[in-house]
Amino acid sequence: MNFFESITSIIQKHSGAFLQASVTTISITAISLVIATIIGLVFAFFKVSNITFLKKLADFYIFIVRGLPLIVLIMFLYYGISSVIVLNDFTAGAIALGIHSGAYLAEIFRGAIQSIDKGQTEAARSLGMSSSLTMRSIILPQAFKRAIPALGNQFIIGLKDSSLVAYIAVTELFSRALYASAENYMPFETYLVVGLYYLALVFIFTLILNKIEKRLDVGSVKTGVFKGSVIQK
Amino acid sequence: MIKVNNLKKKFGDLEVLKDINIQINEKEVVVVIGPSGSGKSTFLRCLNNLEEITSGDVYINDINLSGHKVNINEIRADVGMVFQQFNLFPHKTVLENITLAPIKVRKKTKQEAEEKAYKLLEKVGLVNKADAYPDSLSGGQKQRIAIARALAMDPKIMLFDEPTSALDPEMVGEVLSVMKDLAREGMTMVVVTHEMGFAREVGDRVVFMDEGYIIEEASPVTLFTSPKHERTTAFLSKVL
């Protein structure tokens, strides 16, 4: 069997399983990113709050998560937590991935929030708006927009990192590749095919993110309607 | 209307306001002048608690800002503020900039808020910009919108923090003229500015600050023509 025949045979034999596993990869990524976004926002608020305890708590969380290899975190949560509460592999995996990305998202959100000019807060507060209303209607919409490129990056990293949950028996794309290559003794060709699947997934992800980025890009320069109108004295 | 007793403000070890005492009456237009670093902006920002005061008392309509049960948001809703850098909300249209706080803080309906907003836009001559975003406006237009935004809350007092300092010279006039109209209508105003012409023409009282103290206060005519203090004379000789 030459190289192309091997590739064709792998695709013929495994494409169904790979496709199904891709769906698992996408769903575990999506769920983990929702968890990560919530965690990230909460800890970003902690970090910009005036309460020292909350700040320290956020620092501690970020220190731990950034300091541990993701695979260690996944194994720890799977074996550690599941001895207390029963979690299925998918849930444990999604939570571990979420906790991991959450730490990075927290820093991204914090940076974005702090990058918004202080004058925005002052203007809102001077109008009698409460600090939470100011955060919700003035700071976050602007910060979120500013965070989009970095968020996109982190989301793509999240998608690729999801391959590590193969080690806790989630049947996602990478675990399928492990099975397949053990079965067909063609690891090189198998991982090549799976690599293409990941590339395709990331490509789709990127397209979606670009679309969101474009859609959210309102309010920056919306002069079209009034172009050429005279400056009034 | 505004009463300030022994106001002190420190940033770390740096004492910016050393001992400020002043009373400002209803419908009075007080213009604060002084060299940069004299504490005039800090003083203004203490009047709506944007800067937390270190010691002393600030009363707005007999309510002590540093009192325990004071809801600072309620007080701020009654005290409009206009900033040097405009600080319009870039992600909202002009109309949304003006109606946001009336709807969310004053609990007005969208319709009420928009009616009021259009009246104010007419007043500042920018009705045709209602649906524009701040990015598309000139500096002078932005500042007039910022004034309209503050006025939309029906404030009893308006604070102006160097409202024309960030503007190109040809746009200063349009902003000052809006402020003059406002003074004529009887708004209580505290204005930090370098526009001596405005101080002379519109001010009921001019306050000269230097190094964290109010050095001298008087009617514009008195202060500009016969200042009592050397420091006032020295400052005026540089700016007039």
Tab-separated table of C-alpha atoms in Angstrom:
chain	number	residue	atom	x	y	z
A	1	MET	CA	0.000	0.000	0.000
A	2	ASN	CA	1.536	3.302	-0.966
A	3	PHE	CA	1.083	6.567	0.936
A	4	PHE	CA	-2.019	7.747	-0.922
A	5	GLU	CA	-3.682	4.376	-0.634
A	6	SER	CA	-3.050	4.408	3.101
A	7	ILE	CA	-4.586	7.855	3.415
A	8	THR	CA	-7.582	6.833	1.339
A	9	SER	CA	-8.102	3.699	3.345
A	10	ILE	CA	-7.946	5.647	6.622
A	11	ILE	CA	-10.456	8.158	5.354
A	12	GLN	CA	-12.732	5.409	4.080
A	13	LYS	CA	-12.527	3.426	7.229
A	14	HIS	CA	-12.593	6.153	9.865
A	15	SER	CA	-14.213	9.231	8.391
A	16	GLY	CA	-17.549	8.425	10.012
A	17	ALA	CA	-15.983	7.990	13.432
A	18	PHE	CA	-13.790	11.078	12.963
A	19	LEU	CA	-16.785	13.147	11.989
A	20	GLN	CA	-18.753	11.978	14.997
A	21	ALA	CA	-15.738	12.624	17.208
A	22	SER	CA	-15.421	16.109	15.717
A	23	VAL	CA	-18.930	16.828	16.959
A	24	THR	CA	-17.825	15.755	20.438
A	25	THR	CA	-14.727	17.952	20.141
A	26	ILE	CA	-16.847	20.915	19.120
A	27	SER	CA	-19.403	20.403	21.869
A	28	ILE	CA	-16.867	19.888	24.657
A	29	THR	CA	-15.003	22.971	23.416
A	30	ALA	CA	-18.173	25.047	23.249
A	31	ILE	CA	-19.336	24.017	26.706
A	32	SER	CA	-15.898	24.539	28.214
A	33	LEU	CA	-15.690	27.993	26.643
A	34	VAL	CA	-19.048	28.987	28.095
A	35	ILE	CA	-17.789	27.862	31.518
A	36	ALA	CA	-14.487	29.645	30.880
A	37	THR	CA	-16.213	32.881	29.876
A	38	ILE	CA	-18.293	32.916	33.035
A	39	ILE	CA	-15.294	32.085	35.230
A	40	GLY	CA	-13.158	34.587	33.339
A	41	LEU	CA	-15.665	37.411	33.767
A	42	VAL	CA	-16.184	36.707	37.459
A	43	PHE	CA	-12.472	36.602	38.222
A	44	ALA	CA	-11.810	39.646	36.060
A	45	PHE	CA	-14.367	41.530	38.181
A	46	PHE	CA	-12.617	40.240	41.287
A	47	LYS	CA	-9.321	41.532	40.003
A	48	VAL	CA	-10.593	45.026	39.255
A	49	SER	CA	-12.655	45.240	42.451
A	50	ASN	CA	-11.574	47.200	45.498
A	51	ILE	CA	-11.899	44.191	47.772
A	52	THR	CA	-8.467	42.817	48.624
A	53	PHE	CA	-9.745	39.349	49.465
A	54	LEU	CA	-11.384	38.931	46.063
A	55	LYS	CA	-8.271	40.210	44.305
A	56	LYS	CA	-6.092	37.720	46.183
A	57	LEU	CA	-8.545	34.953	45.437
A	58	ALA	CA	-8.382	35.724	41.726
A	59	ASP	CA	-4.591	35.908	41.834
A	60	PHE	CA	-4.472	32.550	43.589
A	61	TYR	CA	-6.771	30.908	41.073
A	62	ILE	CA	-4.786	32.269	38.151
A	63	PHE	CA	-1.507	31.262	39.784
A	64	ILE	CA	-2.647	27.679	40.277
A	65	VAL	CA	-4.220	27.184	36.890
A	66	ARG	CA	-1.468	28.856	34.920
A	67	GLY	CA	1.104	26.950	36.920
A	68	LEU	CA	-0.292	23.494	36.216
A	69	PRO	CA	-0.022	21.615	32.947
A	70	LEU	CA	-3.514	21.187	31.568
A	71	ILE	CA	-3.175	17.424	31.506
A	72	VAL	CA	-2.401	17.443	35.245
A	73	LEU	CA	-5.466	19.581	35.875
A	74	ILE	CA	-7.635	17.239	33.807
A	75	MET	CA	-6.339	14.122	35.581
A	76	PHE	CA	-6.631	15.776	38.964
A	77	LEU	CA	-10.231	16.831	38.386
A	78	TYR	CA	-11.211	13.524	36.860
A	79	TYR	CA	-9.739	11.301	39.563
A	80	GLY	CA	-9.812	13.771	42.457
A	81	ILE	CA	-13.251	15.264	42.143
A	82	SER	CA	-14.939	12.130	40.871
A	83	SER	CA	-14.022	10.374	44.104
A	84	VAL	CA	-16.321	12.903	45.814
A	85	ILE	CA	-19.018	13.487	43.200
A	86	VAL	CA	-19.609	11.225	40.263
A	87	LEU	CA	-18.843	13.008	37.038
A	88	ASN	CA	-18.927	11.409	33.642
A	89	ASP	CA	-15.824	11.856	31.500
A	90	PHE	CA	-17.399	14.424	29.238
A	91	THR	CA	-18.541	16.646	32.109
A	92	ALA	CA	-15.256	16.319	33.970
A	93	GLY	CA	-13.387	17.147	30.792
A	94	ALA	CA	-15.540	20.166	29.990
A	95	ILE	CA	-15.141	21.504	33.518
A	96	ALA	CA	-11.377	21.008	33.513
A	97	LEU	CA	-11.002	22.720	30.153
A	98	GLY	CA	-13.288	25.526	31.343
A	99	ILE	CA	-11.318	26.061	34.538
A	100	HIS	CA	-8.135	26.142	32.505
A	101	SER	CA	-9.251	28.615	29.832
A	102	GLY	CA	-11.067	30.639	32.504
A	103	ALA	CA	-7.793	31.750	34.048
A	104	TYR	CA	-6.507	33.045	30.731
A	105	LEU	CA	-9.815	34.673	29.873
A	106	ALA	CA	-9.837	36.383	33.279
A	107	GLU	CA	-6.573	38.090	32.415
A	108	ILE	CA	-7.820	39.000	28.943
A	109	PHE	CA	-11.032	40.510	30.345
A	110	ARG	CA	-9.173	42.309	33.127
A	111	GLY	CA	-6.785	43.852	30.650
A	112	ALA	CA	-9.638	44.930	28.407
A	113	ILE	CA	-11.640	46.424	31.269
A	114	GLN	CA	-8.628	48.329	32.536
A	115	SER	CA	-7.818	49.576	29.057
A	116	ILE	CA	-11.055	51.582	28.895
A	117	ASP	CA	-10.369	55.226	29.615
A	118	LYS	CA	-11.078	56.265	33.204
A	119	GLY	CA	-13.032	59.214	31.838
A	120	GLN	CA	-15.752	56.793	30.716
A	121	THR	CA	-16.345	55.659	34.276
A	122	GLU	CA	-16.173	59.205	35.570
A	123	ALA	CA	-18.677	60.461	33.026
A	124	ALA	CA	-21.098	57.661	33.827
A	125	ARG	CA	-20.718	58.045	37.581
A	126	SER	CA	-21.106	61.824	37.309
A	127	LEU	CA	-24.511	61.187	35.727
A	128	GLY	CA	-25.578	59.295	38.832
A	129	MET	CA	-25.099	55.823	37.381
A	130	SER	CA	-24.169	53.152	39.916
A	131	SER	CA	-20.885	51.300	39.574
A	132	SER	CA	-22.591	48.104	38.414
A	133	LEU	CA	-24.706	49.952	35.846
A	134	THR	CA	-21.564	51.719	34.645
A	135	MET	CA	-19.805	48.389	34.300
A	136	ARG	CA	-22.703	46.799	32.430
A	137	SER	CA	-23.697	49.536	30.039
A	138	ILE	CA	-20.507	51.547	29.541
A	139	ILE	CA	-17.350	49.581	30.338
A	140	LEU	CA	-18.160	45.986	29.378
A	141	PRO	CA	-19.511	46.641	25.877
A	142	GLN	CA	-16.363	48.582	25.027
A	143	ALA	CA	-14.035	46.179	26.836
A	144	PHE	CA	-15.600	43.152	25.201
A	145	LYS	CA	-15.064	44.593	21.769
A	146	ARG	CA	-11.464	45.332	22.613
A	147	ALA	CA	-10.972	41.794	23.950
A	148	ILE	CA	-12.278	40.045	20.824
A	149	PRO	CA	-8.947	39.391	19.049
A	150	ALA	CA	-7.352	37.969	22.198
A	151	LEU	CA	-10.533	36.016	22.973
A	152	GLY	CA	-10.461	34.490	19.513
A	153	ASN	CA	-6.924	33.342	20.101
A	154	GLN	CA	-7.821	31.793	23.421
A	155	PHE	CA	-10.893	30.098	21.958
A	156	ILE	CA	-8.777	28.473	19.272
A	157	ILE	CA	-6.265	27.343	21.883
A	158	GLY	CA	-9.246	25.943	23.815
A	159	LEU	CA	-10.357	23.958	20.788
A	160	LYS	CA	-6.924	22.404	20.351
A	161	ASP	CA	-6.454	21.780	24.076
A	162	SER	CA	-9.661	19.762	24.083
A	163	SER	CA	-7.607	16.941	22.529
A	164	LEU	CA	-6.151	16.264	25.983
A	165	VAL	CA	-9.446	14.938	27.332
A	166	ALA	CA	-8.758	11.857	25.232
A	167	TYR	CA	-6.766	10.713	28.263
A	168	ILE	CA	-9.896	10.566	30.402
A	169	ALA	CA	-11.700	8.499	27.774
A	170	VAL	CA	-13.787	11.181	26.139
A	171	THR	CA	-14.299	9.940	22.602
A	172	GLU	CA	-13.347	13.109	20.818
A	173	LEU	CA	-11.239	13.522	17.731
A	174	PHE	CA	-7.816	12.808	19.184
A	175	SER	CA	-8.957	9.723	21.075
A	176	ARG	CA	-10.345	8.396	17.801
A	177	ALA	CA	-6.929	8.943	16.255
A	178	LEU	CA	-5.316	6.982	19.075
A	179	TYR	CA	-7.682	4.047	18.530
A	180	ALA	CA	-7.347	4.161	14.781
A	181	SER	CA	-3.569	4.224	14.727
A	182	ALA	CA	-3.394	1.390	17.257
A	183	GLU	CA	-5.633	-0.583	14.985
A	184	ASN	CA	-4.123	0.113	11.574
A	185	TYR	CA	-0.431	0.512	12.481
A	186	MET	CA	-0.286	3.648	10.359
A	187	PRO	CA	0.233	6.373	12.964
A	188	PHE	CA	1.863	8.853	10.590
A	189	GLU	CA	-0.969	8.751	8.060
A	190	THR	CA	-3.631	8.639	10.758
A	191	TYR	CA	-2.366	11.715	12.576
A	192	LEU	CA	-2.007	13.477	9.259
A	193	VAL	CA	-5.683	12.919	8.547
A	194	VAL	CA	-6.679	13.937	12.060
A	195	GLY	CA	-4.479	17.001	11.753
A	196	LEU	CA	-6.489	17.984	8.692
A	197	TYR	CA	-9.690	17.585	10.687
A	198	TYR	CA	-8.324	19.914	13.379
A	199	LEU	CA	-7.234	22.405	10.753
A	200	ALA	CA	-10.700	22.365	9.270
A	201	LEU	CA	-12.289	22.875	12.692
A	202	VAL	CA	-9.983	25.772	13.505
A	203	PHE	CA	-10.671	27.241	10.084
A	204	ILE	CA	-14.427	27.170	10.695
A	205	PHE	CA	-13.885	28.608	14.175
A	206	THR	CA	-11.804	31.422	12.739
A	207	LEU	CA	-14.463	32.240	10.174
A	208	ILE	CA	-17.114	32.460	12.895
A	209	LEU	CA	-14.863	34.610	15.087
A	210	ASN	CA	-14.096	36.949	12.190
A	211	LYS	CA	-17.784	37.322	11.534
A	212	ILE	CA	-18.439	38.179	15.183
A	213	GLU	CA	-15.576	40.632	15.155
A	214	LYS	CA	-17.004	42.357	12.129
A	215	ARG	CA	-20.517	42.384	13.521
A	216	LEU	CA	-19.390	43.891	16.828
A	217	ASP	CA	-17.376	46.592	15.167
A	218	VAL	CA	-20.140	49.153	15.543
A	219	GLY	CA	-19.817	52.660	16.815
A	220	SER	CA	-16.231	53.151	15.815
A	221	VAL	CA	-16.674	55.100	12.633
A	222	LYS	CA	-20.302	55.311	11.672
A	223	THR	CA	-20.130	58.557	9.794
A	224	GLY	CA	-21.668	57.452	6.527
A	225	VAL	CA	-25.103	58.900	7.058
A	226	PHE	CA	-23.902	62.329	8.035
A	227	LYS	CA	-20.878	62.617	5.840
A	228	GLY	CA	-20.458	66.083	4.469
A	229	SER	CA	-22.861	67.774	6.840
A	230	VAL	CA	-21.768	71.251	7.816
A	231	ILE	CA	-20.245	71.837	11.216
A	232	GLN	CA	-22.729	74.028	12.976
A	233	LYS	CA	-21.747	77.187	14.721
B	1	MET	CA	-26.388	75.565	47.419
B	2	ILE	CA	-22.771	74.453	47.702
B	3	LYS	CA	-20.884	74.844	50.945
B	4	VAL	CA	-17.306	73.734	51.441
B	5	ASN	CA	-15.675	73.765	54.861
B	6	ASN	CA	-11.978	73.089	55.504
B	7	LEU	CA	-11.736	70.803	52.518
B	8	LYS	CA	-8.443	68.945	52.257
B	9	LYS	CA	-7.393	66.444	49.653
B	10	LYS	CA	-4.254	64.358	49.645
B	11	PHE	CA	-2.960	62.013	46.973
B	12	GLY	CA	-0.612	59.885	49.031
B	13	ASP	CA	1.769	62.345	50.599
B	14	LEU	CA	0.939	65.107	48.196
B	15	GLU	CA	-1.549	67.580	49.612
B	16	VAL	CA	-3.366	69.058	46.647
B	17	LEU	CA	-6.075	70.955	48.485
B	18	LYS	CA	-4.881	72.428	51.748
B	19	ASP	CA	-7.816	74.264	53.229
B	20	ILE	CA	-10.686	75.242	50.993
B	21	ASN	CA	-13.648	77.210	52.279
B	22	ILE	CA	-16.270	78.584	49.959
B	23	GLN	CA	-19.974	79.013	49.606
B	24	ILE	CA	-21.718	79.105	46.268
B	25	ASN	CA	-25.264	80.363	45.982
B	26	GLU	CA	-28.098	79.373	43.735
B	27	LYS	CA	-27.893	80.784	40.199
B	28	GLU	CA	-24.378	81.966	40.821
B	29	VAL	CA	-21.700	81.455	38.179
B	30	VAL	CA	-18.349	80.941	39.840
B	31	VAL	CA	-15.261	80.793	37.685
B	32	VAL	CA	-12.169	79.158	39.151
B	33	ILE	CA	-8.829	80.210	37.710
B	34	GLY	CA	-5.234	79.538	38.656
B	35	PRO	CA	-1.977	78.059	37.410
B	36	SER	CA	-1.838	74.380	36.527
B	37	GLY	CA	-1.278	72.242	39.579
B	38	SER	CA	-3.075	74.736	41.776
B	39	GLY	CA	-5.771	72.186	42.627
B	40	LYS	CA	-8.688	73.751	40.777
B	41	SER	CA	-9.739	70.593	38.928
B	42	THR	CA	-9.355	68.528	42.079
B	43	PHE	CA	-11.525	71.022	43.926
B	44	LEU	CA	-14.214	70.728	41.259
B	45	ARG	CA	-14.057	66.940	41.330
B	46	CYS	CA	-14.513	66.959	45.092
B	47	LEU	CA	-17.848	68.697	44.614
B	48	ASN	CA	-19.450	65.538	43.231
B	49	ASN	CA	-17.185	63.128	45.054
B	50	LEU	CA	-15.325	61.972	41.936
B	51	GLU	CA	-12.370	62.534	44.218
B	52	GLU	CA	-12.922	61.283	47.707
B	53	ILE	CA	-12.169	64.080	50.121
B	54	THR	CA	-9.484	63.547	52.740
B	55	SER	CA	-11.000	65.763	55.382
B	56	GLY	CA	-13.469	68.605	55.740
B	57	ASP	CA	-17.051	68.816	54.525
B	58	VAL	CA	-18.758	69.411	51.228
B	59	TYR	CA	-22.467	70.181	51.340
B	60	ILE	CA	-24.646	70.068	48.253
B	61	ASN	CA	-28.102	71.444	49.048
B	62	ASP	CA	-27.378	70.924	52.745
B	63	ILE	CA	-26.483	67.273	52.263
B	64	ASN	CA	-23.020	66.326	53.474
B	65	LEU	CA	-21.336	64.278	50.750
B	66	SER	CA	-19.288	62.286	53.224
B	67	GLY	CA	-22.283	61.594	55.463
B	68	HIS	CA	-22.941	57.972	56.299
B	69	LYS	CA	-26.339	57.485	54.769
B	70	VAL	CA	-25.785	59.585	51.695
B	71	ASN	CA	-26.614	57.986	48.375
B	72	ILE	CA	-23.931	59.568	46.244
B	73	ASN	CA	-25.645	58.496	43.014
B	74	GLU	CA	-28.702	60.570	43.884
B	75	ILE	CA	-26.573	63.632	44.509
B	76	ARG	CA	-24.552	63.162	41.370
B	77	ALA	CA	-27.747	62.916	39.346
B	78	ASP	CA	-28.434	66.504	40.426
B	79	VAL	CA	-24.921	67.737	39.692
B	80	GLY	CA	-23.987	67.731	36.029
B	81	MET	CA	-20.377	67.580	35.008
B	82	VAL	CA	-18.603	68.442	31.777
B	83	PHE	CA	-15.066	67.178	31.243
B	84	GLN	CA	-12.070	68.484	29.369
B	85	GLN	CA	-11.924	65.276	27.307
B	86	PHE	CA	-15.727	65.165	26.708
B	87	ASN	CA	-15.927	61.496	27.698
B	88	LEU	CA	-18.840	60.712	25.417
B	89	PHE	CA	-19.710	57.023	25.245
B	90	PRO	CA	-18.227	55.956	21.894
B	91	HIS	CA	-20.360	52.837	21.527
B	92	LYS	CA	-23.610	54.767	21.740
B	93	THR	CA	-25.208	57.258	19.384
B	94	VAL	CA	-25.560	60.892	20.359
B	95	LEU	CA	-29.194	60.299	21.247
B	96	GLU	CA	-28.348	57.248	23.357
B	97	ASN	CA	-25.580	59.178	25.090
B	98	ILE	CA	-28.124	61.753	26.170
B	99	THR	CA	-31.001	59.429	27.073
B	100	LEU	CA	-29.094	56.639	28.843
B	101	ALA	CA	-28.889	58.140	32.328
B	102	PRO	CA	-32.395	59.699	32.305
B	103	ILE	CA	-33.842	56.281	31.436
B	104	LYS	CA	-31.668	54.153	33.731
B	105	VAL	CA	-31.232	56.531	36.656
B	106	ARG	CA	-34.248	58.859	36.507
B	107	LYS	CA	-36.487	56.008	35.303
B	108	LYS	CA	-37.970	58.099	32.527
B	109	THR	CA	-39.648	56.356	29.632
B	110	LYS	CA	-37.697	56.171	26.401
B	111	GLN	CA	-40.146	58.562	24.785
B	112	GLU	CA	-39.910	61.187	27.545
B	113	ALA	CA	-36.139	60.952	27.509
B	114	GLU	CA	-35.941	61.305	23.744
B	115	GLU	CA	-38.280	64.285	23.656
B	116	LYS	CA	-36.112	66.010	26.217
B	117	ALA	CA	-32.978	64.976	24.314
B	118	TYR	CA	-34.240	66.551	21.086
B	119	LYS	CA	-35.017	69.783	22.931
B	120	LEU	CA	-31.495	69.844	24.300
B	121	LEU	CA	-30.002	69.000	20.916
B	122	GLU	CA	-31.888	71.950	19.511
B	123	LYS	CA	-30.501	74.108	22.260
B	124	VAL	CA	-26.916	73.140	21.436
B	125	GLY	CA	-27.624	73.270	17.700
B	126	LEU	CA	-27.006	69.624	16.875
B	127	VAL	CA	-30.401	68.059	16.175
B	128	ASN	CA	-29.085	66.629	12.898
B	129	LYS	CA	-26.466	64.626	14.811
B	130	ALA	CA	-28.917	62.620	16.926
B	131	ASP	CA	-28.119	59.327	15.216
B	132	ALA	CA	-24.409	59.951	14.703
B	133	TYR	CA	-21.705	58.268	16.745
B	134	PRO	CA	-19.294	60.453	18.750
B	135	ASP	CA	-16.349	59.466	16.554
B	136	SER	CA	-17.854	61.363	13.667
B	137	LEU	CA	-18.137	64.659	15.557
B	138	SER	CA	-15.708	67.530	15.890
B	139	GLY	CA	-14.347	68.456	19.316
B	140	GLY	CA	-16.702	71.389	19.672
B	141	GLN	CA	-19.676	69.243	18.727
B	142	LYS	CA	-18.630	66.545	21.183
B	143	GLN	CA	-18.429	69.040	23.993
B	144	ARG	CA	-21.845	70.487	23.172
B	145	ILE	CA	-23.269	66.958	23.221
B	146	ALA	CA	-21.556	66.373	26.556
B	147	ILE	CA	-23.264	69.485	27.905
B	148	ALA	CA	-26.621	68.283	26.564
B	149	ARG	CA	-26.014	64.879	28.159
B	150	ALA	CA	-25.403	66.478	31.542
B	151	LEU	CA	-28.434	68.760	31.174
B	152	ALA	CA	-30.702	65.826	30.348
B	153	MET	CA	-30.648	64.892	34.038
B	154	ASP	CA	-32.158	68.290	34.950
B	155	PRO	CA	-29.243	69.092	37.217
B	156	LYS	CA	-29.414	71.866	39.754
B	157	ILE	CA	-25.700	72.525	39.507
B	158	MET	CA	-23.315	72.238	36.560
B	159	LEU	CA	-19.595	71.697	36.970
B	160	PHE	CA	-17.283	72.446	34.058
B	161	ASP	CA	-13.726	71.121	34.172
B	162	GLU	CA	-11.737	73.078	31.588
B	163	PRO	CA	-14.416	72.474	28.959
B	164	THR	CA	-12.585	74.262	26.152
B	165	SER	CA	-8.983	73.302	26.875
B	166	ALA	CA	-8.932	70.326	24.522
B	167	LEU	CA	-10.575	72.186	21.647
B	168	ASP	CA	-9.126	73.701	18.535
B	169	PRO	CA	-9.286	77.483	18.878
B	170	GLU	CA	-12.021	77.908	16.279
B	171	MET	CA	-14.333	75.631	18.265
B	172	VAL	CA	-13.998	77.329	21.627
B	173	GLY	CA	-16.624	79.925	20.754
B	174	GLU	CA	-19.450	77.488	20.053
B	175	VAL	CA	-18.981	75.798	23.430
B	176	LEU	CA	-18.679	79.032	25.378
B	177	SER	CA	-21.817	80.354	23.766
B	178	VAL	CA	-23.800	77.337	24.965
B	179	MET	CA	-22.394	77.929	28.441
B	180	LYS	CA	-23.303	81.590	28.311
B	181	ASP	CA	-26.897	80.718	27.425
B	182	LEU	CA	-26.980	78.361	30.347
B	183	ALA	CA	-25.700	81.020	32.739
B	184	ARG	CA	-28.282	83.451	31.430
B	185	GLU	CA	-31.031	80.935	32.176
B	186	GLY	CA	-29.975	80.939	35.808
B	187	MET	CA	-28.049	77.683	36.113
B	188	THR	CA	-25.757	77.428	39.105
B	189	MET	CA	-22.344	76.882	37.578
B	190	VAL	CA	-18.805	76.249	38.748
B	191	VAL	CA	-16.389	76.606	35.870
B	192	VAL	CA	-12.688	75.813	35.903
B	193	THR	CA	-11.243	77.535	32.859
B	194	HIS	CA	-8.400	79.441	31.291
B	195	GLU	CA	-10.837	81.564	29.290
B	196	MET	CA	-10.437	84.898	31.012
B	197	GLY	CA	-12.868	86.526	28.584
B	198	PHE	CA	-15.563	84.100	29.670
B	199	ALA	CA	-14.735	84.668	33.343
B	200	ARG	CA	-15.053	88.407	32.907
B	201	GLU	CA	-18.221	88.321	30.853
B	202	VAL	CA	-20.229	85.573	32.514
B	203	GLY	CA	-18.771	85.063	35.985
B	204	ASP	CA	-20.557	86.463	39.014
B	205	ARG	CA	-17.477	85.697	41.007
B	206	VAL	CA	-13.953	84.711	40.116
B	207	VAL	CA	-11.931	82.508	42.444
B	208	PHE	CA	-8.160	82.458	42.153
B	209	MET	CA	-6.481	79.302	43.438
B	210	ASP	CA	-2.809	78.577	43.911
B	211	GLU	CA	-0.954	75.758	45.620
B	212	GLY	CA	-4.061	74.245	47.124
B	213	TYR	CA	-5.502	77.411	48.605
B	214	ILE	CA	-8.106	79.889	47.492
B	215	ILE	CA	-5.924	82.993	47.408
B	216	GLU	CA	-8.513	85.504	46.464
B	217	GLU	CA	-12.113	85.733	45.313
B	218	ALA	CA	-13.988	88.737	43.993
B	219	SER	CA	-16.239	89.958	41.215
B	220	PRO	CA	-14.553	89.688	37.833
B	221	VAL	CA	-14.101	93.417	37.524
B	222	THR	CA	-12.450	93.753	40.921
B	223	LEU	CA	-10.260	90.690	40.550
B	224	PHE	CA	-9.062	91.494	37.064
B	225	THR	CA	-8.510	95.220	37.568
B	226	SER	CA	-7.355	95.475	41.164
B	227	PRO	CA	-6.208	92.130	42.551
B	228	LYS	CA	-5.148	92.277	46.191
B	229	HIS	CA	-2.550	89.557	46.209
B	230	GLU	CA	0.831	89.495	44.574
B	231	ARG	CA	0.312	85.951	43.355
B	232	THR	CA	-2.943	86.919	41.673
B	233	THR	CA	-1.240	89.860	40.011
B	234	ALA	CA	1.623	87.657	38.871
B	235	PHE	CA	-0.755	85.054	37.429
B	236	LEU	CA	-2.955	87.596	35.694
B	237	SER	CA	0.027	89.351	34.164
B	238	LYS	CA	0.875	86.055	32.465
B	239	VAL	CA	-2.554	85.185	31.138
B	240	LEU	CA	-4.188	88.490	30.287
